Amino acid sequence: MDVTVGDLDGNCRAVVAHAVDAAAQGAHLLAVPEMAVTGYPPEDLVLRPSFRRASAERTERLAAELADAGCGDLAVVVGYLDDDDPGARRSDGRVGRPRNAAALCSDGRLLATYYKHHLPNYGVFDEDRYFVPGDRFTVVRLHGVDVALTICEDLWQDGGPFRVARAAGAGLVVNINGSPYERNKDDVRLPLVQRRAAEAGCPVLYVNTCGAQDELVFDGDSMVVAADGTVALRAPQFVEGLYLVDLDLAAADADVTGAVEGMRVKRHSAEGEGGGNPPVGPAALAVKPPMAERISDLEEVWRALVLGTRDYAVKNGFRTVVIAISGGIDSAVVAAIAADALGGDNVHGVSMPSAYSSAHSRTDAADLAERIGATYREVPVAGMVDAFVGALQLTGVAEENVQARVRGTTLMGLSNQSGHLVLATGNKSELAVGYSTIYGDAVGGFAPLKDVPKSTVWELARWRNERARRAGHREPIPENSIVKPPSAELRPGQLDSDSLPDYAVLDAVIAGYVDRDLGLDELVAEGHDPGLVERVGRMIDAAEWKRRQYPPGPKISLKAFGRDRRLPITNRWRERPTGD
Amino acid sequence: MDVTVGDLDGNCRAVVAHAVDAAAQGAHLLAVPEMAVTGYPPEDLVLRPSFRRASAERTERLAAELADAGCGDLAVVVGYLDDDDPGARRSDGRVGRPRNAAALCSDGRLLATYYKHHLPNYGVFDEDRYFVPGDRFTVVRLHGVDVALTICEDLWQDGGPFRVARAAGAGLVVNINGSPYERNKDDVRLPLVQRRAAEAGCPVLYVNTCGAQDELVFDGDSMVVAADGTVALRAPQFVEGLYLVDLDLAAADADVTGAVEGMRVKRHSAEGEGGGNPPVGPAALAVKPPMAERISDLEEVWRALVLGTRDYAVKNGFRTVVIAISGGIDSAVVAAIAADALGGDNVHGVSMPSAYSSAHSRTDAADLAERIGATYREVPVAGMVDAFVGALQLTGVAEENVQARVRGTTLMGLSNQSGHLVLATGNKSELAVGYSTIYGDAVGGFAPLKDVPKSTVWELARWRNERARRAGHREPIPENSIVKPPSAELRPGQLDSDSLPDYAVLDAVIAGYVDRDLGLDELVAEGHDPGLVERVGRMIDAAEWKRRQYPPGPKISLKAFGRDRRLPITNRWRERPTGD
């Protein structure tokens, strides 16, 4: 499911619609993602008592609505924000004990509740800030099978619920997620679910969100894995949907009812204490469970960027975007992503040539717009630039920056006038070393390439064109934008390579210094030049203040700029390689 | 001490200088703040193994340097980042077990180490992200007295070290801090230290950082409080210094050497196992311990803003600032703060009149500059604005915003040309409701009034002028800037009151909705108009995307925009008052 943070009514309506569909197809159990009621992550909305109350009440109401919609016999596992003890004062002085919770709704009520045991507090996650961890293992007897509830991080940490599941005699473990995409994460996910299924000794039903929230993209990739590691269902990435599978599950052992070491076990039944609704054989589902093939790494990234851009625009009320298209590779790829996300006719391209712009900057920009079906407009900026340079007598970098800022002001003017979302076109390599003009090319509401290194931008362009060729479509990105040497065109004959190392080298250093937190000595040990890593490290450190004012963009890497990497601006730490 | 994040050598040099001074004055024990070696908070630098190693090694070297400087007999308690087990892999997959640590240096070595027990992870703090908590209580026998080490949050939470101190027979508890300023916090601090001293049954030596780091200002306010609550020393706020006091401490009871329930007790001695350097009577210090009088709330805020602005500028290598002065109150107060922080001759004021600027906007701006000794320059922007409006046919808000953005580009041009830091002049009220132009008046490297509500801006102006009057100096802020009705002057006759409620009312709603996370019903229950709180709440929610791109500024309130309040941009949560 693709839910929206804060849209409690809309999210619950979507849950009911899926439940009606699932019930009509004969399902006994439906699981929807972590915090599907509130959207995930709600961040500091959790600290607002009125929001916590609204979530808890809305979830109760959802259970009733499910019954009203004729789904009372369908057990629905749904994630929500609970506030189990609104009056409690925490050790940090705040009120309430908010919980990241899963409820099993049945017959019009919340039959059982589980509180997330392992709270992630690293990378993009701040769950120790928000939630009190649960220490109770929850089992619900459903048609004679003991179904256990778990949430997201419970799967990623050793110990805890999955270890308890086997001892507690679970016949199925449900794991609901808001697990953000990053490259290669799906390759880690399957072996992990297989490991936990083996630990639990029963199948694991893994359900992930599919959609985007600010800088996070959730790729779905839901699956069902048996205790022996067999994959019974695997949903595609980046596609919201209802996916069904028949499972022949072990009946609960009536003798296993006691407590289990480590977590208290709380048992529930779908038909009152000690009972349980009657066991059933596999339903005769008309649908074959999906077994989605893995897509390539570049396709994954492309679809993450498209989904991230679309959801940011749509969920914030934008139907159209405006992009400064320069004839270069970055703006071409951003425009192609936007066209895939929102349709080419909702993309407005603006070429803003200055005195230093090449002829091909205009022809390539126009070619791009025509290929993707975008509108195209030229707004020469020389007049505005001259007005500033004349009034202020600017030279050098100050003059270069004025060109970029005149373009930024122009874009924002068009956005204000017509209500378009401005997309910034900068990539991760530029953002890392500060090779951009703040309030100039950095303006925008969203930055699709914020976490995409320049080398990958080229790869994505080639991949997207290749996909179009194979499908017999026209290639969206002009070949000339791919092959020309990159240039900011802010002074005559300027090339990126005047100020920066080759992007392949630069991106490798960034991946080490930023994504992996390597020290300069470690980078040198990996074969990089000592002088180069020192220079690049300093550029990265010095650009922190600019990054703080950069728009959000979708995370695709191990460590994205933004909440994933929280460096001080005031920072005199300067490493020097100690070798040679 | 005012230390700088990342400047390990500079910070250690400052510790040695203070130690030499303390030793010369006959001190036995010196305490410097939390993480004085690395600066605080180092944020994600902690995740960099090379940084952790550097801190641990630099702290060892500091102990040797203290001995080399002739301070071997002086015990020095210093905060640092430790990495006690570099190979350990944590449950979240990261390597190392970084600790927020205190060392007692004596005789050239780290005699004892303590690891912070309570880690704050709320508000501006993310210490669960960085540190492994300590569970060991550390006591060092020094001249016959058992001295216990604690760090910051250990003081704010019940349970833990202070409870253990009495049972363990401590004669003095040292508590080193990086405790950020917020209004009225000093009023809470003293009773808290008194409570802990009573719990511990011995004096508490509370030492706080004094300086600023990005959005945090540390106000010092160090103190020594006896078990009966008597204040033996209280240092001034916002003034770095070495403060001395004689204490007559209880000799250690040789019988109390066992373990204490809850935390393991680790005992050390300044003269080898079981020994201890000889007891001494009170030293004959020449200096009377300071007993700083409390300053007024407005003086506190003013000094916090001045220190925050000075440290941000200086620590980031700026000696001069440039400010758009409009003749209005915000820019006048920012300029006066900057003049107090850096000297009036380092302040560059620019008036940028447009077609809609009043005559008094220029005369008041020039008057201000003259009063504070700033340079003053007029750059009319009508020509640049016309170039945009003509090329793009902008009207309404789009045209208003162009005026603001032309000014932003002008300021940045001057900054690029001359190396000035740009100070943004927006206040918390405007930032809350989005009453500013992104990339226009919002440009800047630092925003002194970011956390100051408009009502307080006026109070500060009056307070600062009053202080000048009393001292027989010229008032820095023109009276006309204080009394005129606020206006953005982006269209003829425009006033803030056209679009916003009265600032007194608005600021009360913001204080409830933002600082205290109240729901709209609770605001109505406090007497606010339902329609007004709903309108203001929506404005605040809708402006989140602009705040993300706003420069940093000093936190002075319970909850500042920035890392203190982390709201999603994509957020459909809309409260409506349920009353009437």
mmCIF file with all atom_site columns, C-alpha atoms in Angstrom, chain B residues 100-160:
data_model
loop_
_atom_site.group_PDB
_atom_site.id
_atom_site.type_symbol
_atom_site.label_atom_id
_atom_site.label_alt_id
_atom_site.label_comp_id
_atom_site.label_asym_id
_atom_site.label_entity_id
_atom_site.label_seq_id
_atom_site.pdbx_PDB_ins_code
_atom_site.Cartn_x
_atom_site.Cartn_y
_atom_site.Cartn_z
_atom_site.occupancy
_atom_site.B_iso_or_equiv
_atom_site.pdbx_formal_charge
_atom_site.auth_seq_id
_atom_site.auth_comp_id
_atom_site.auth_asym_id
_atom_site.auth_atom_id
_atom_site.pdbx_PDB_model_num
ATOM 1  C CA . ASN B 1 100 ? 30.460 9.835  25.808 1.00 0.00 ? 100 ASN B CA 1
ATOM 2  C CA . ALA B 1 101 ? 33.254 9.723  28.362 1.00 0.00 ? 101 ALA B CA 1
ATOM 3  C CA . ALA B 1 102 ? 34.901 11.635 31.195 1.00 0.00 ? 102 ALA B CA 1
ATOM 4  C CA . ALA B 1 103 ? 38.518 10.995 32.136 1.00 0.00 ? 103 ALA B CA 1
ATOM 5  C CA . LEU B 1 104 ? 40.317 12.044 35.254 1.00 0.00 ? 104 LEU B CA 1
ATOM 6  C CA . CYS B 1 105 ? 43.856 12.894 34.159 1.00 0.00 ? 105 CYS B CA 1
ATOM 7  C CA . SER B 1 106 ? 46.545 12.774 36.784 1.00 0.00 ? 106 SER B CA 1
ATOM 8  C CA . ASP B 1 107 ? 50.292 12.465 36.694 1.00 0.00 ? 107 ASP B CA 1
ATOM 9  C CA . GLY B 1 108 ? 50.457 12.173 32.931 1.00 0.00 ? 108 GLY B CA 1
ATOM 10 C CA . ARG B 1 109 ? 47.840 9.486  32.392 1.00 0.00 ? 109 ARG B CA 1
ATOM 11 C CA . LEU B 1 110 ? 44.108 8.803  32.249 1.00 0.00 ? 110 LEU B CA 1
ATOM 12 C CA . LEU B 1 111 ? 43.734 7.541  35.785 1.00 0.00 ? 111 LEU B CA 1
ATOM 13 C CA . ALA B 1 112 ? 40.011 6.791  35.581 1.00 0.00 ? 112 ALA B CA 1
ATOM 14 C CA . THR B 1 113 ? 37.272 6.832  32.963 1.00 0.00 ? 113 THR B CA 1
ATOM 15 C CA . TYR B 1 114 ? 33.526 7.190  33.317 1.00 0.00 ? 114 TYR B CA 1
ATOM 16 C CA . TYR B 1 115 ? 30.924 6.565  30.603 1.00 0.00 ? 115 TYR B CA 1
ATOM 17 C CA . LYS B 1 116 ? 27.730 8.623  30.532 1.00 0.00 ? 116 LYS B CA 1
ATOM 18 C CA . HIS B 1 117 ? 24.913 6.506  31.956 1.00 0.00 ? 117 HIS B CA 1
ATOM 19 C CA . HIS B 1 118 ? 21.802 8.414  30.882 1.00 0.00 ? 118 HIS B CA 1
ATOM 20 C CA . LEU B 1 119 ? 21.777 9.280  27.172 1.00 0.00 ? 119 LEU B CA 1
ATOM 21 C CA . PRO B 1 120 ? 19.324 11.998 26.117 1.00 0.00 ? 120 PRO B CA 1
ATOM 22 C CA . ASN B 1 121 ? 17.448 11.198 22.914 1.00 0.00 ? 121 ASN B CA 1
ATOM 23 C CA . TYR B 1 122 ? 14.756 13.875 22.725 1.00 0.00 ? 122 TYR B CA 1
ATOM 24 C CA . GLY B 1 123 ? 14.559 17.494 21.625 1.00 0.00 ? 123 GLY B CA 1
ATOM 25 C CA . VAL B 1 124 ? 17.896 18.412 20.040 1.00 0.00 ? 124 VAL B CA 1
ATOM 26 C CA . PHE B 1 125 ? 19.611 15.296 21.381 1.00 0.00 ? 125 PHE B CA 1
ATOM 27 C CA . ASP B 1 126 ? 20.261 12.059 19.493 1.00 0.00 ? 126 ASP B CA 1
ATOM 28 C CA . GLU B 1 127 ? 22.616 10.286 21.875 1.00 0.00 ? 127 GLU B CA 1
ATOM 29 C CA . ASP B 1 128 ? 21.082 6.827  21.389 1.00 0.00 ? 128 ASP B CA 1
ATOM 30 C CA . ARG B 1 129 ? 22.229 7.215  17.790 1.00 0.00 ? 129 ARG B CA 1
ATOM 31 C CA . TYR B 1 130 ? 25.819 7.705  18.864 1.00 0.00 ? 130 TYR B CA 1
ATOM 32 C CA . PHE B 1 131 ? 26.732 6.235  22.185 1.00 0.00 ? 131 PHE B CA 1
ATOM 33 C CA . VAL B 1 132 ? 26.616 3.040  24.163 1.00 0.00 ? 132 VAL B CA 1
ATOM 34 C CA . PRO B 1 133 ? 25.523 3.904  27.718 1.00 0.00 ? 133 PRO B CA 1
ATOM 35 C CA . GLY B 1 134 ? 27.843 3.242  30.644 1.00 0.00 ? 134 GLY B CA 1
ATOM 36 C CA . ASP B 1 135 ? 26.747 1.133  33.588 1.00 0.00 ? 135 ASP B CA 1
ATOM 37 C CA . ARG B 1 136 ? 29.751 1.667  35.851 1.00 0.00 ? 136 ARG B CA 1
ATOM 38 C CA . PHE B 1 137 ? 30.056 4.214  38.670 1.00 0.00 ? 137 PHE B CA 1
ATOM 39 C CA . THR B 1 138 ? 33.544 5.679  38.824 1.00 0.00 ? 138 THR B CA 1
ATOM 40 C CA . VAL B 1 139 ? 35.189 6.951  42.027 1.00 0.00 ? 139 VAL B CA 1
ATOM 41 C CA . VAL B 1 140 ? 38.694 8.334  42.345 1.00 0.00 ? 140 VAL B CA 1
ATOM 42 C CA . ARG B 1 141 ? 40.372 8.815  45.716 1.00 0.00 ? 141 ARG B CA 1
ATOM 43 C CA . LEU B 1 142 ? 42.080 12.180 45.611 1.00 0.00 ? 142 LEU B CA 1
ATOM 44 C CA . HIS B 1 143 ? 43.792 13.659 48.658 1.00 0.00 ? 143 HIS B CA 1
ATOM 45 C CA . GLY B 1 144 ? 41.720 11.313 50.795 1.00 0.00 ? 144 GLY B CA 1
ATOM 46 C CA . VAL B 1 145 ? 38.382 12.262 49.218 1.00 0.00 ? 145 VAL B CA 1
ATOM 47 C CA . ASP B 1 146 ? 36.371 9.959  46.954 1.00 0.00 ? 146 ASP B CA 1
ATOM 48 C CA . VAL B 1 147 ? 35.493 11.980 43.869 1.00 0.00 ? 147 VAL B CA 1
ATOM 49 C CA . ALA B 1 148 ? 32.766 10.594 41.570 1.00 0.00 ? 148 ALA B CA 1
ATOM 50 C CA . LEU B 1 149 ? 32.421 11.391 37.865 1.00 0.00 ? 149 LEU B CA 1
ATOM 51 C CA . THR B 1 150 ? 29.114 11.988 36.063 1.00 0.00 ? 150 THR B CA 1
ATOM 52 C CA . ILE B 1 151 ? 28.079 13.605 32.789 1.00 0.00 ? 151 ILE B CA 1
ATOM 53 C CA . CYS B 1 152 ? 25.226 16.000 31.966 1.00 0.00 ? 152 CYS B CA 1
ATOM 54 C CA . GLU B 1 153 ? 21.999 13.975 31.522 1.00 0.00 ? 153 GLU B CA 1
ATOM 55 C CA . ASP B 1 154 ? 22.972 11.850 34.540 1.00 0.00 ? 154 ASP B CA 1
ATOM 56 C CA . LEU B 1 155 ? 21.856 14.921 36.493 1.00 0.00 ? 155 LEU B CA 1
ATOM 57 C CA . TRP B 1 156 ? 18.495 15.302 34.727 1.00 0.00 ? 156 TRP B CA 1
ATOM 58 C CA . GLN B 1 157 ? 17.228 11.741 35.120 1.00 0.00 ? 157 GLN B CA 1
ATOM 59 C CA . ASP B 1 158 ? 16.142 10.080 38.318 1.00 0.00 ? 158 ASP B CA 1
ATOM 60 C CA . GLY B 1 159 ? 18.040 6.978  39.310 1.00 0.00 ? 159 GLY B CA 1
ATOM 61 C CA . GLY B 1 160 ? 21.580 6.164  38.293 1.00 0.00 ? 160 GLY B CA 1
#
